Amino acid sequence: MIVLGIESSCDETGIALYDSEKGLISHVLHSQIELHAEYGGVVPELASRDHIRYLVPLMEQALQQAGLTRDDIDGVAYTAGPGLIGALMSGACVGRSLAWALDVPATEVHHMEGHLLAPMLEENPPEFPFVALLVSGGHTLLAHVTGVGEYKLLGQSLDDAAGEAFDKTAKMLGLGYPGGPVLAKLAEQGTAGVFKFPRPMTDRPGLDMSFSGLKTFSLNTWQKLKIEHEGQAEKLAQAQADVARAFEEAVVATLSIKCKRAIQQTHCKTLVIAGGVGANQHLRQQLAKMMKKEGGELYYPRIEFCTDNGAMIAYVGCLRLMAGENKELSIDARARWPMDELSSIQI
Ligand code: KG4
Ligand code: ZN
């Protein structure tokens, strides 16, 4: 079965083709970074319009890359939530209409399920059961995964998601959008240990998290440093990198402590990181070290499948369509969509 996957939940238009026999056969992506950069963050209306502009041309490109035509498509999968409602509607309308026109089944995919199962696209995929750390711009959660659609929530961020905290802290430091990768790059120039930021909610049991206070802590530190180093551009630049480093270290250490607890609590030997913040090198290194000590193993998708992409949607869509799912001829998109509403399927 050849499935066309469509991702349009935020600021990336992703299209991919997944073949149940051969695996991923093509994937293309258009990033809206340049479009939103001058506003310092995603402008939802501009995002929706840009998805509409790119969806069909990207679809043609993906088909061409795979040497296929529209008639080869056996099913369509599109992200139906959670995300920006207008952006989701763009992909959902195109996806559902295409399936109707081709007379093939269509299925809705949960964006976070896409992220969670993205490591399955790699050569050496993890086996169930595992603990998943989902760290994106909109969500930060730990789940015990026992199968496709079987996600038991272990803990989550009670305020900002880790990616959101990266983005907001980057903005406060005067760095560009998207904040995560820019802040991580600057942190490389920072000196470890110059500042020690708190590790929120690690002094009490439990797997919930909070990153909002860390963002405020960074802002206060940065404002003091700006006064202290006024007129000393070089010193201020180094201080900025040191703050970035301390912030990144605090997020990474906090996530690592929570992951270790989740591994010990579930007795799982496999940890999976997924979502945009999963692209962070320090986070990967720290979690790999922690898992080694725990006698287990860490899995993650390649960098381009950590952030939003069509491949993860085509993959999950293929599993769900093969299990017989077929969305009726109506178009629903959900800004919010709890993961526990997903049905489990046998693969
Ligand atoms: O999964 P994703 O592409 O979109 C959502 O579903 O939200 O995640 C985007 C988030 C953004 O907050 C971005 O700043 C963050 O992932 N991110 C990173 C890195 N690359 C992307 N955060 C830290 N370090 C990175 N290298
Ligand atoms: Zn995402």
Short mmCIF file of C-alpha atoms and ligand atoms in Angstrom, two decimals:
data_model
loop_
_atom_site.label_atom_id
_atom_site.label_comp_id
_atom_site.label_asym_id
_atom_site.label_seq_id
_atom_site.Cartn_x
_atom_site.Cartn_y
_atom_site.Cartn_z
CA MET A 1 0.00 0.00 0.00
CA ILE A 2 1.36 3.45 -0.97
CA VAL A 3 0.28 6.25 1.35
CA LEU A 4 0.65 9.97 0.80
CA GLY A 5 1.24 11.81 4.09
CA ILE A 6 0.56 15.50 4.63
CA GLU A 7 1.89 17.56 7.55
CA SER A 8 0.74 21.17 7.96
CA SER A 9 0.15 21.71 11.69
CA CYS A 10 2.48 24.67 12.19
CA ASP A 11 5.20 26.32 10.12
CA GLU A 12 6.38 23.46 7.92
CA THR A 13 4.65 21.91 4.93
CA GLY A 14 5.75 18.29 4.67
CA ILE A 15 4.70 15.70 2.10
CA ALA A 16 5.91 12.10 1.93
CA LEU A 17 5.11 8.77 0.33
CA TYR A 18 5.35 5.61 2.42
CA ASP A 19 5.17 2.17 0.85
CA SER A 20 4.15 -0.65 3.20
CA GLU A 21 6.56 -2.96 1.33
CA LYS A 22 9.53 -0.69 0.62
CA GLY A 23 9.28 1.85 3.45
CA LEU A 24 9.71 5.57 2.91
CA ILE A 25 10.01 6.29 -0.81
CA SER A 26 10.06 10.09 -0.89
CA HIS A 27 9.70 13.10 1.34
CA VAL A 28 9.82 16.82 0.71
CA LEU A 29 9.57 19.77 3.06
CA HIS A 30 9.01 23.48 2.79
CA SER A 31 9.96 25.49 5.87
CA GLN A 32 8.30 28.84 6.58
CA ILE A 33 11.18 30.15 8.68
CA GLU A 34 11.94 33.05 6.33
CA LEU A 35 8.27 34.02 6.16
CA HIS A 36 7.87 34.36 9.94
CA ALA A 37 11.40 35.53 10.82
CA GLU A 38 10.63 39.25 10.64
CA TYR A 39 7.78 38.80 13.15
CA GLY A 40 9.93 36.84 15.62
CA GLY A 41 7.49 33.90 15.69
CA VAL A 42 4.80 32.07 13.75
CA VAL A 43 1.94 34.24 12.41
CA PRO A 44 -0.94 31.73 12.10
CA GLU A 45 -2.76 33.38 9.19
CA LEU A 46 0.44 33.63 7.14
CA ALA A 47 1.18 29.99 7.95
CA SER A 48 -2.21 28.80 6.60
CA ARG A 49 -1.83 30.79 3.39
CA ASP A 50 1.67 29.46 2.82
CA HIS A 51 0.54 25.85 3.31
CA ILE A 52 -2.11 26.38 0.65
CA ARG A 53 0.53 27.80 -1.69
CA TYR A 54 2.87 24.81 -1.30
CA LEU A 55 0.77 21.71 -0.65
CA VAL A 56 -0.03 20.76 -4.25
CA PRO A 57 3.38 21.64 -5.79
CA LEU A 58 5.12 19.65 -3.02
CA MET A 59 2.80 16.71 -3.65
CA GLU A 60 3.80 16.73 -7.33
CA GLN A 61 7.45 16.92 -6.28
CA ALA A 62 7.13 13.96 -3.90
CA LEU A 63 5.45 11.85 -6.59
CA GLN A 64 8.12 12.79 -9.11
CA GLN A 65 10.88 11.93 -6.63
CA ALA A 66 9.36 8.46 -6.20
CA GLY A 67 8.73 8.03 -9.95
CA LEU A 68 4.99 7.65 -9.33
CA THR A 69 1.77 9.35 -10.43
CA ARG A 70 -1.34 10.27 -8.43
CA ASP A 71 -2.99 7.04 -9.57
CA ASP A 72 -0.39 5.04 -7.63
CA ILE A 73 -1.63 6.49 -4.31
CA ASP A 74 -3.61 3.87 -2.33
CA GLY A 75 -4.44 6.05 0.67
CA VAL A 76 -4.02 9.53 2.12
CA ALA A 77 -3.04 10.53 5.67
CA TYR A 78 -3.07 14.07 7.01
CA THR A 79 -2.32 15.69 10.34
CA ALA A 80 -5.67 16.61 11.90
CA GLY A 81 -4.32 18.00 15.20
CA PRO A 82 -3.08 19.27 17.53
CA GLY A 83 -1.76 22.48 16.02
CA LEU A 84 -2.79 25.82 14.50
CA ILE A 85 -6.34 25.38 13.33
CA GLY A 86 -6.02 27.24 10.01
CA ALA A 87 -2.79 25.46 9.16
CA LEU A 88 -4.36 22.08 10.00
CA MET A 89 -7.45 22.88 7.93
CA SER A 90 -5.28 23.59 4.87
CA GLY A 91 -3.70 20.13 4.92
CA ALA A 92 -6.90 18.36 5.99
CA CYS A 93 -8.95 19.89 3.15
CA VAL A 94 -6.36 19.04 0.52
CA GLY A 95 -5.84 15.53 1.93
CA ARG A 96 -9.48 14.59 2.31
CA SER A 97 -10.41 16.06 -1.10
CA LEU A 98 -7.56 14.25 -2.81
CA ALA A 99 -8.62 10.93 -1.30
CA TRP A 100 -12.18 11.54 -2.46
CA ALA A 101 -11.04 12.46 -5.98
CA LEU A 102 -8.84 9.35 -6.21
CA ASP A 103 -11.47 7.19 -4.52
CA VAL A 104 -9.02 5.90 -1.91
CA PRO A 105 -9.34 5.79 1.89
CA ALA A 106 -8.12 8.64 4.08
CA THR A 107 -7.11 8.81 7.72
CA GLU A 108 -6.41 11.53 10.23
CA VAL A 109 -3.09 11.43 12.04
CA HIS A 110 -2.34 12.83 15.49
CA HIS A 111 0.74 15.04 15.12
CA MET A 112 2.29 13.84 18.38
CA GLU A 113 1.75 10.19 17.47
CA GLY A 114 3.67 11.01 14.30
CA HIS A 115 6.57 12.39 16.35
CA LEU A 116 6.42 9.50 18.78
CA LEU A 117 6.68 6.85 16.07
CA ALA A 118 9.18 8.75 13.86
CA PRO A 119 12.11 6.64 15.20
CA MET A 120 10.41 3.65 13.52
CA LEU A 121 11.52 5.12 10.18
CA GLU A 122 15.16 4.43 11.05
CA GLU A 123 17.14 1.34 10.13
CA ASN A 124 17.35 0.12 13.69
CA PRO A 125 13.93 0.95 15.15
CA PRO A 126 13.05 0.57 18.85
CA GLU A 127 10.84 -2.30 19.96
CA PHE A 128 7.76 -1.98 22.20
CA PRO A 129 7.49 -1.38 25.10
CA PHE A 130 9.44 1.84 25.58
CA VAL A 131 9.38 5.15 27.38
CA ALA A 132 9.00 8.11 25.03
CA LEU A 133 10.10 11.63 25.80
CA LEU A 134 8.14 13.89 23.47
CA VAL A 135 9.67 17.33 23.41
CA SER A 136 8.32 19.74 20.84
CA GLY A 137 7.34 23.38 20.60
CA GLY A 138 3.82 22.70 21.84
CA HIS A 139 4.18 19.63 24.09
CA THR A 140 6.53 18.08 26.59
CA LEU A 141 5.49 14.72 27.94
CA LEU A 142 6.69 11.31 29.02
CA ALA A 143 4.64 8.30 27.92
CA HIS A 144 4.82 4.56 28.44
CA VAL A 145 4.33 3.11 24.96
CA THR A 146 3.24 -0.51 24.72
CA GLY A 147 2.03 -0.49 21.10
CA VAL A 148 0.64 1.71 18.34
CA GLY A 149 -2.08 3.82 19.95
CA GLU A 150 -1.20 2.57 23.44
CA TYR A 151 0.23 5.61 25.15
CA LYS A 152 0.03 5.91 28.91
CA LEU A 153 0.84 9.43 30.04
CA LEU A 154 3.46 9.35 32.80
CA GLY A 155 4.02 13.08 33.19
CA GLN A 156 3.96 16.35 31.30
CA SER A 157 4.89 20.00 31.47
CA LEU A 158 2.42 21.92 33.58
CA ASP A 159 3.19 25.20 31.79
CA ASP A 160 5.52 25.90 28.85
CA ALA A 161 6.71 23.07 26.63
CA ALA A 162 10.50 22.66 26.52
CA GLY A 163 10.63 23.94 22.91
CA GLU A 164 8.45 26.90 23.81
CA ALA A 165 10.82 27.74 26.69
CA PHE A 166 13.77 27.56 24.26
CA ASP A 167 11.94 29.85 21.82
CA LYS A 168 10.86 32.40 24.45
CA THR A 169 14.26 32.47 26.16
CA ALA A 170 15.94 32.97 22.78
CA LYS A 171 13.60 35.87 22.09
CA MET A 172 14.38 37.46 25.47
CA LEU A 173 18.09 37.15 24.74
CA GLY A 174 17.52 39.00 21.49
CA LEU A 175 18.19 35.95 19.31
CA GLY A 176 16.22 35.12 16.20
CA TYR A 177 13.41 32.72 15.39
CA PRO A 178 13.27 29.73 15.57
CA GLY A 179 14.81 30.08 18.99
CA GLY A 180 15.73 26.48 19.83
CA PRO A 181 18.44 25.86 17.26
CA VAL A 182 19.77 29.46 17.49
CA LEU A 183 20.04 29.29 21.29
CA ALA A 184 21.64 25.84 21.13
CA LYS A 185 24.25 27.16 18.69
CA LEU A 186 25.07 30.13 20.90
CA ALA A 187 25.29 27.83 23.95
CA GLU A 188 28.25 26.11 22.26
CA GLN A 189 30.23 29.31 22.84
CA GLY A 190 29.15 29.57 26.46
CA THR A 191 31.24 28.27 29.33
CA ALA A 192 29.71 25.48 31.38
CA GLY A 193 29.27 26.22 35.07
CA VAL A 194 29.49 30.04 34.92
CA PHE A 195 25.83 30.18 35.92
CA LYS A 196 23.79 27.42 37.49
CA PHE A 197 20.09 27.63 36.78
CA PRO A 198 17.45 25.68 38.75
CA ARG A 199 16.27 22.20 37.73
CA PRO A 200 12.52 22.77 38.20
CA MET A 201 10.40 20.15 40.00
CA THR A 202 13.27 17.69 40.42
CA ASP A 203 13.32 18.09 44.21
CA ARG A 204 9.99 16.27 44.57
CA PRO A 205 8.76 12.92 43.31
CA GLY A 206 6.75 12.62 40.12
CA LEU A 207 7.21 13.01 36.41
CA ASP A 208 5.50 16.33 35.74
CA MET A 209 7.66 19.22 34.59
CA SER A 210 7.64 23.01 34.49
CA PHE A 211 9.81 25.24 32.29
CA SER A 212 8.19 28.63 32.66
CA GLY A 213 10.17 29.63 35.77
CA LEU A 214 13.43 28.79 34.06
CA LYS A 215 12.58 31.24 31.32
CA THR A 216 11.95 33.99 33.90
CA PHE A 217 15.17 33.06 35.72
CA SER A 218 17.09 33.47 32.44
CA LEU A 219 15.46 36.85 31.80
CA ASN A 220 16.33 38.18 35.25
CA THR A 221 19.93 36.98 34.96
CA TRP A 222 20.27 38.51 31.50
CA GLN A 223 18.84 41.86 32.57
CA LYS A 224 21.30 42.10 35.47
CA LEU A 225 24.19 41.21 33.14
CA LYS A 226 23.16 43.86 30.64
CA ILE A 227 23.45 46.53 33.34
CA GLU A 228 26.69 45.06 34.69
CA HIS A 229 28.39 44.96 31.28
CA GLU A 230 26.93 48.11 29.78
CA GLY A 231 29.21 49.49 27.06
CA GLN A 232 31.39 46.33 27.09
CA ALA A 233 30.20 44.57 23.96
CA GLU A 234 32.62 41.64 24.16
CA LYS A 235 31.89 40.84 27.79
CA LEU A 236 28.17 41.10 27.17
CA ALA A 237 28.35 38.75 24.18
CA GLN A 238 30.19 36.15 26.30
CA ALA A 239 27.64 36.60 29.11
CA GLN A 240 24.83 36.03 26.61
CA ALA A 241 26.42 32.76 25.50
CA ASP A 242 26.94 31.75 29.15
CA VAL A 243 23.25 32.36 29.90
CA ALA A 244 22.28 30.31 26.83
CA ARG A 245 24.57 27.51 28.03
CA ALA A 246 23.16 27.58 31.57
CA PHE A 247 19.59 27.54 30.26
CA GLU A 248 20.26 24.61 27.92
CA GLU A 249 22.05 22.71 30.68
CA ALA A 250 19.14 23.22 33.06
CA VAL A 251 16.57 21.96 30.53
CA VAL A 252 18.74 18.98 29.58
CA ALA A 253 19.49 18.05 33.22
CA THR A 254 15.81 18.34 34.18
CA LEU A 255 14.66 16.18 31.28
CA SER A 256 17.37 13.65 32.04
CA ILE A 257 16.35 13.35 35.70
CA LYS A 258 12.70 12.87 34.71
CA CYS A 259 13.56 10.29 32.02
CA LYS A 260 15.68 8.30 34.48
CA ARG A 261 12.76 8.21 36.91
CA ALA A 262 10.39 7.09 34.15
CA ILE A 263 12.78 4.30 33.12
CA GLN A 264 13.13 3.08 36.70
CA GLN A 265 9.38 3.32 37.34
CA THR A 266 8.36 1.36 34.22
CA HIS A 267 11.34 -1.06 34.21
CA CYS A 268 11.70 -0.31 30.47
CA LYS A 269 15.13 -0.66 28.93
CA THR A 270 14.37 1.54 25.94
CA LEU A 271 14.03 5.31 25.83
CA VAL A 272 12.90 7.15 22.71
CA ILE A 273 13.26 10.91 22.22
CA ALA A 274 11.09 12.57 19.62
CA GLY A 275 9.97 16.08 18.65
CA GLY A 276 11.90 19.20 17.71
CA VAL A 277 13.93 19.54 20.92
CA GLY A 278 15.08 15.95 20.27
CA ALA A 279 17.39 17.53 17.68
CA ASN A 280 19.39 19.07 20.53
CA GLN A 281 22.83 17.44 20.63
CA HIS A 282 23.42 17.97 24.35
CA LEU A 283 20.09 16.38 25.17
CA ARG A 284 20.92 13.36 23.02
CA GLN A 285 24.37 12.98 24.58
CA GLN A 286 23.10 13.34 28.14
CA LEU A 287 20.24 10.87 27.67
CA ALA A 288 22.49 8.36 25.91
CA LYS A 289 24.89 8.52 28.87
CA MET A 290 22.06 8.12 31.36
CA MET A 291 20.60 5.12 29.47
CA LYS A 292 24.00 3.45 29.32
CA LYS A 293 24.24 3.69 33.10
CA GLU A 294 20.73 2.22 33.37
CA GLY A 295 21.77 -0.69 31.14
CA GLY A 296 19.39 0.34 28.38
CA GLU A 297 19.46 2.09 25.04
CA LEU A 298 18.41 5.42 23.58
CA TYR A 299 16.68 5.77 20.20
CA TYR A 300 15.90 8.90 18.22
CA PRO A 301 14.97 9.81 14.67
CA ARG A 302 17.46 11.46 12.30
CA ILE A 303 17.55 15.25 12.86
CA GLU A 304 15.21 16.09 9.96
CA PHE A 305 12.56 13.74 11.38
CA CYS A 306 12.81 15.24 14.89
CA THR A 307 11.22 18.45 13.68
CA ASP A 308 7.96 18.49 11.71
CA ASN A 309 7.90 16.40 8.54
CA GLY A 310 5.53 14.50 6.26
CA ALA A 311 7.36 11.16 6.61
CA MET A 312 6.12 10.48 10.15
CA ILE A 313 2.55 11.27 9.07
CA ALA A 314 2.75 8.98 6.02
CA TYR A 315 4.17 6.20 8.22
CA VAL A 316 1.52 6.40 10.97
CA GLY A 317 -1.16 6.87 8.30
CA CYS A 318 -0.01 3.71 6.54
CA LEU A 319 -0.28 1.70 9.79
CA ARG A 320 -3.75 3.05 10.48
CA LEU A 321 -5.05 2.65 6.92
CA MET A 322 -3.74 -0.93 6.80
CA ALA A 323 -5.62 -1.56 10.05
CA GLY A 324 -8.80 -0.54 8.19
CA GLU A 325 -9.26 3.04 9.34
CA ASN A 326 -11.11 5.20 6.81
CA LYS A 327 -12.31 8.68 7.65
CA GLU A 328 -15.79 9.51 6.35
CA LEU A 329 -16.21 12.37 3.91
CA SER A 330 -15.99 15.21 6.42
CA ILE A 331 -13.13 17.45 7.34
CA ASP A 332 -12.26 17.82 11.01
CA ALA A 333 -9.22 19.48 12.45
CA ARG A 334 -8.53 19.90 16.14
CA ALA A 335 -6.31 22.52 17.76
CA ARG A 336 -6.34 20.29 20.85
CA TRP A 337 -6.53 16.52 20.75
CA PRO A 338 -5.62 14.46 23.85
CA MET A 339 -3.44 11.50 22.93
CA ASP A 340 -5.45 9.11 25.07
CA GLU A 341 -8.34 9.43 22.61
CA LEU A 342 -6.33 7.47 20.03
CA SER A 343 -7.37 3.91 19.31
CA SER A 344 -4.86 1.12 19.56
CA ILE A 345 -4.16 -0.99 16.47
CA GLN A 346 -2.42 -4.30 15.89
CA ILE A 347 0.53 -4.23 13.52
O1 KG4 B 1 8.36 19.19 16.79
P1 KG4 B 1 8.55 20.55 16.29
O2 KG4 B 1 9.21 20.74 14.95
O3 KG4 B 1 7.19 21.33 16.21
C1 KG4 B 1 6.15 21.12 17.10
O4 KG4 B 1 5.42 20.12 16.96
O5 KG4 B 1 6.07 21.98 18.03
O6 KG4 B 1 9.36 21.32 17.40
C2 KG4 B 1 9.76 22.63 17.25
C3 KG4 B 1 10.47 23.05 18.51
C4 KG4 B 1 10.73 24.54 18.56
O7 KG4 B 1 10.36 25.02 19.82
C5 KG4 B 1 12.24 24.62 18.34
O8 KG4 B 1 12.81 25.76 18.93
C6 KG4 B 1 12.71 23.34 18.99
O9 KG4 B 1 11.75 22.39 18.63
N1 KG4 B 1 14.06 22.93 18.52
C7 KG4 B 1 15.14 22.85 19.32
C8 KG4 B 1 16.22 22.46 18.50
N2 KG4 B 1 15.74 22.29 17.22
C9 KG4 B 1 14.42 22.58 17.27
N3 KG4 B 1 15.30 23.09 20.64
C10 KG4 B 1 16.51 22.92 21.16
N4 KG4 B 1 17.60 22.56 20.44
C11 KG4 B 1 17.51 22.31 19.11
N5 KG4 B 1 18.60 21.95 18.42
ZN ZN B 2 5.84 18.84 15.77
#
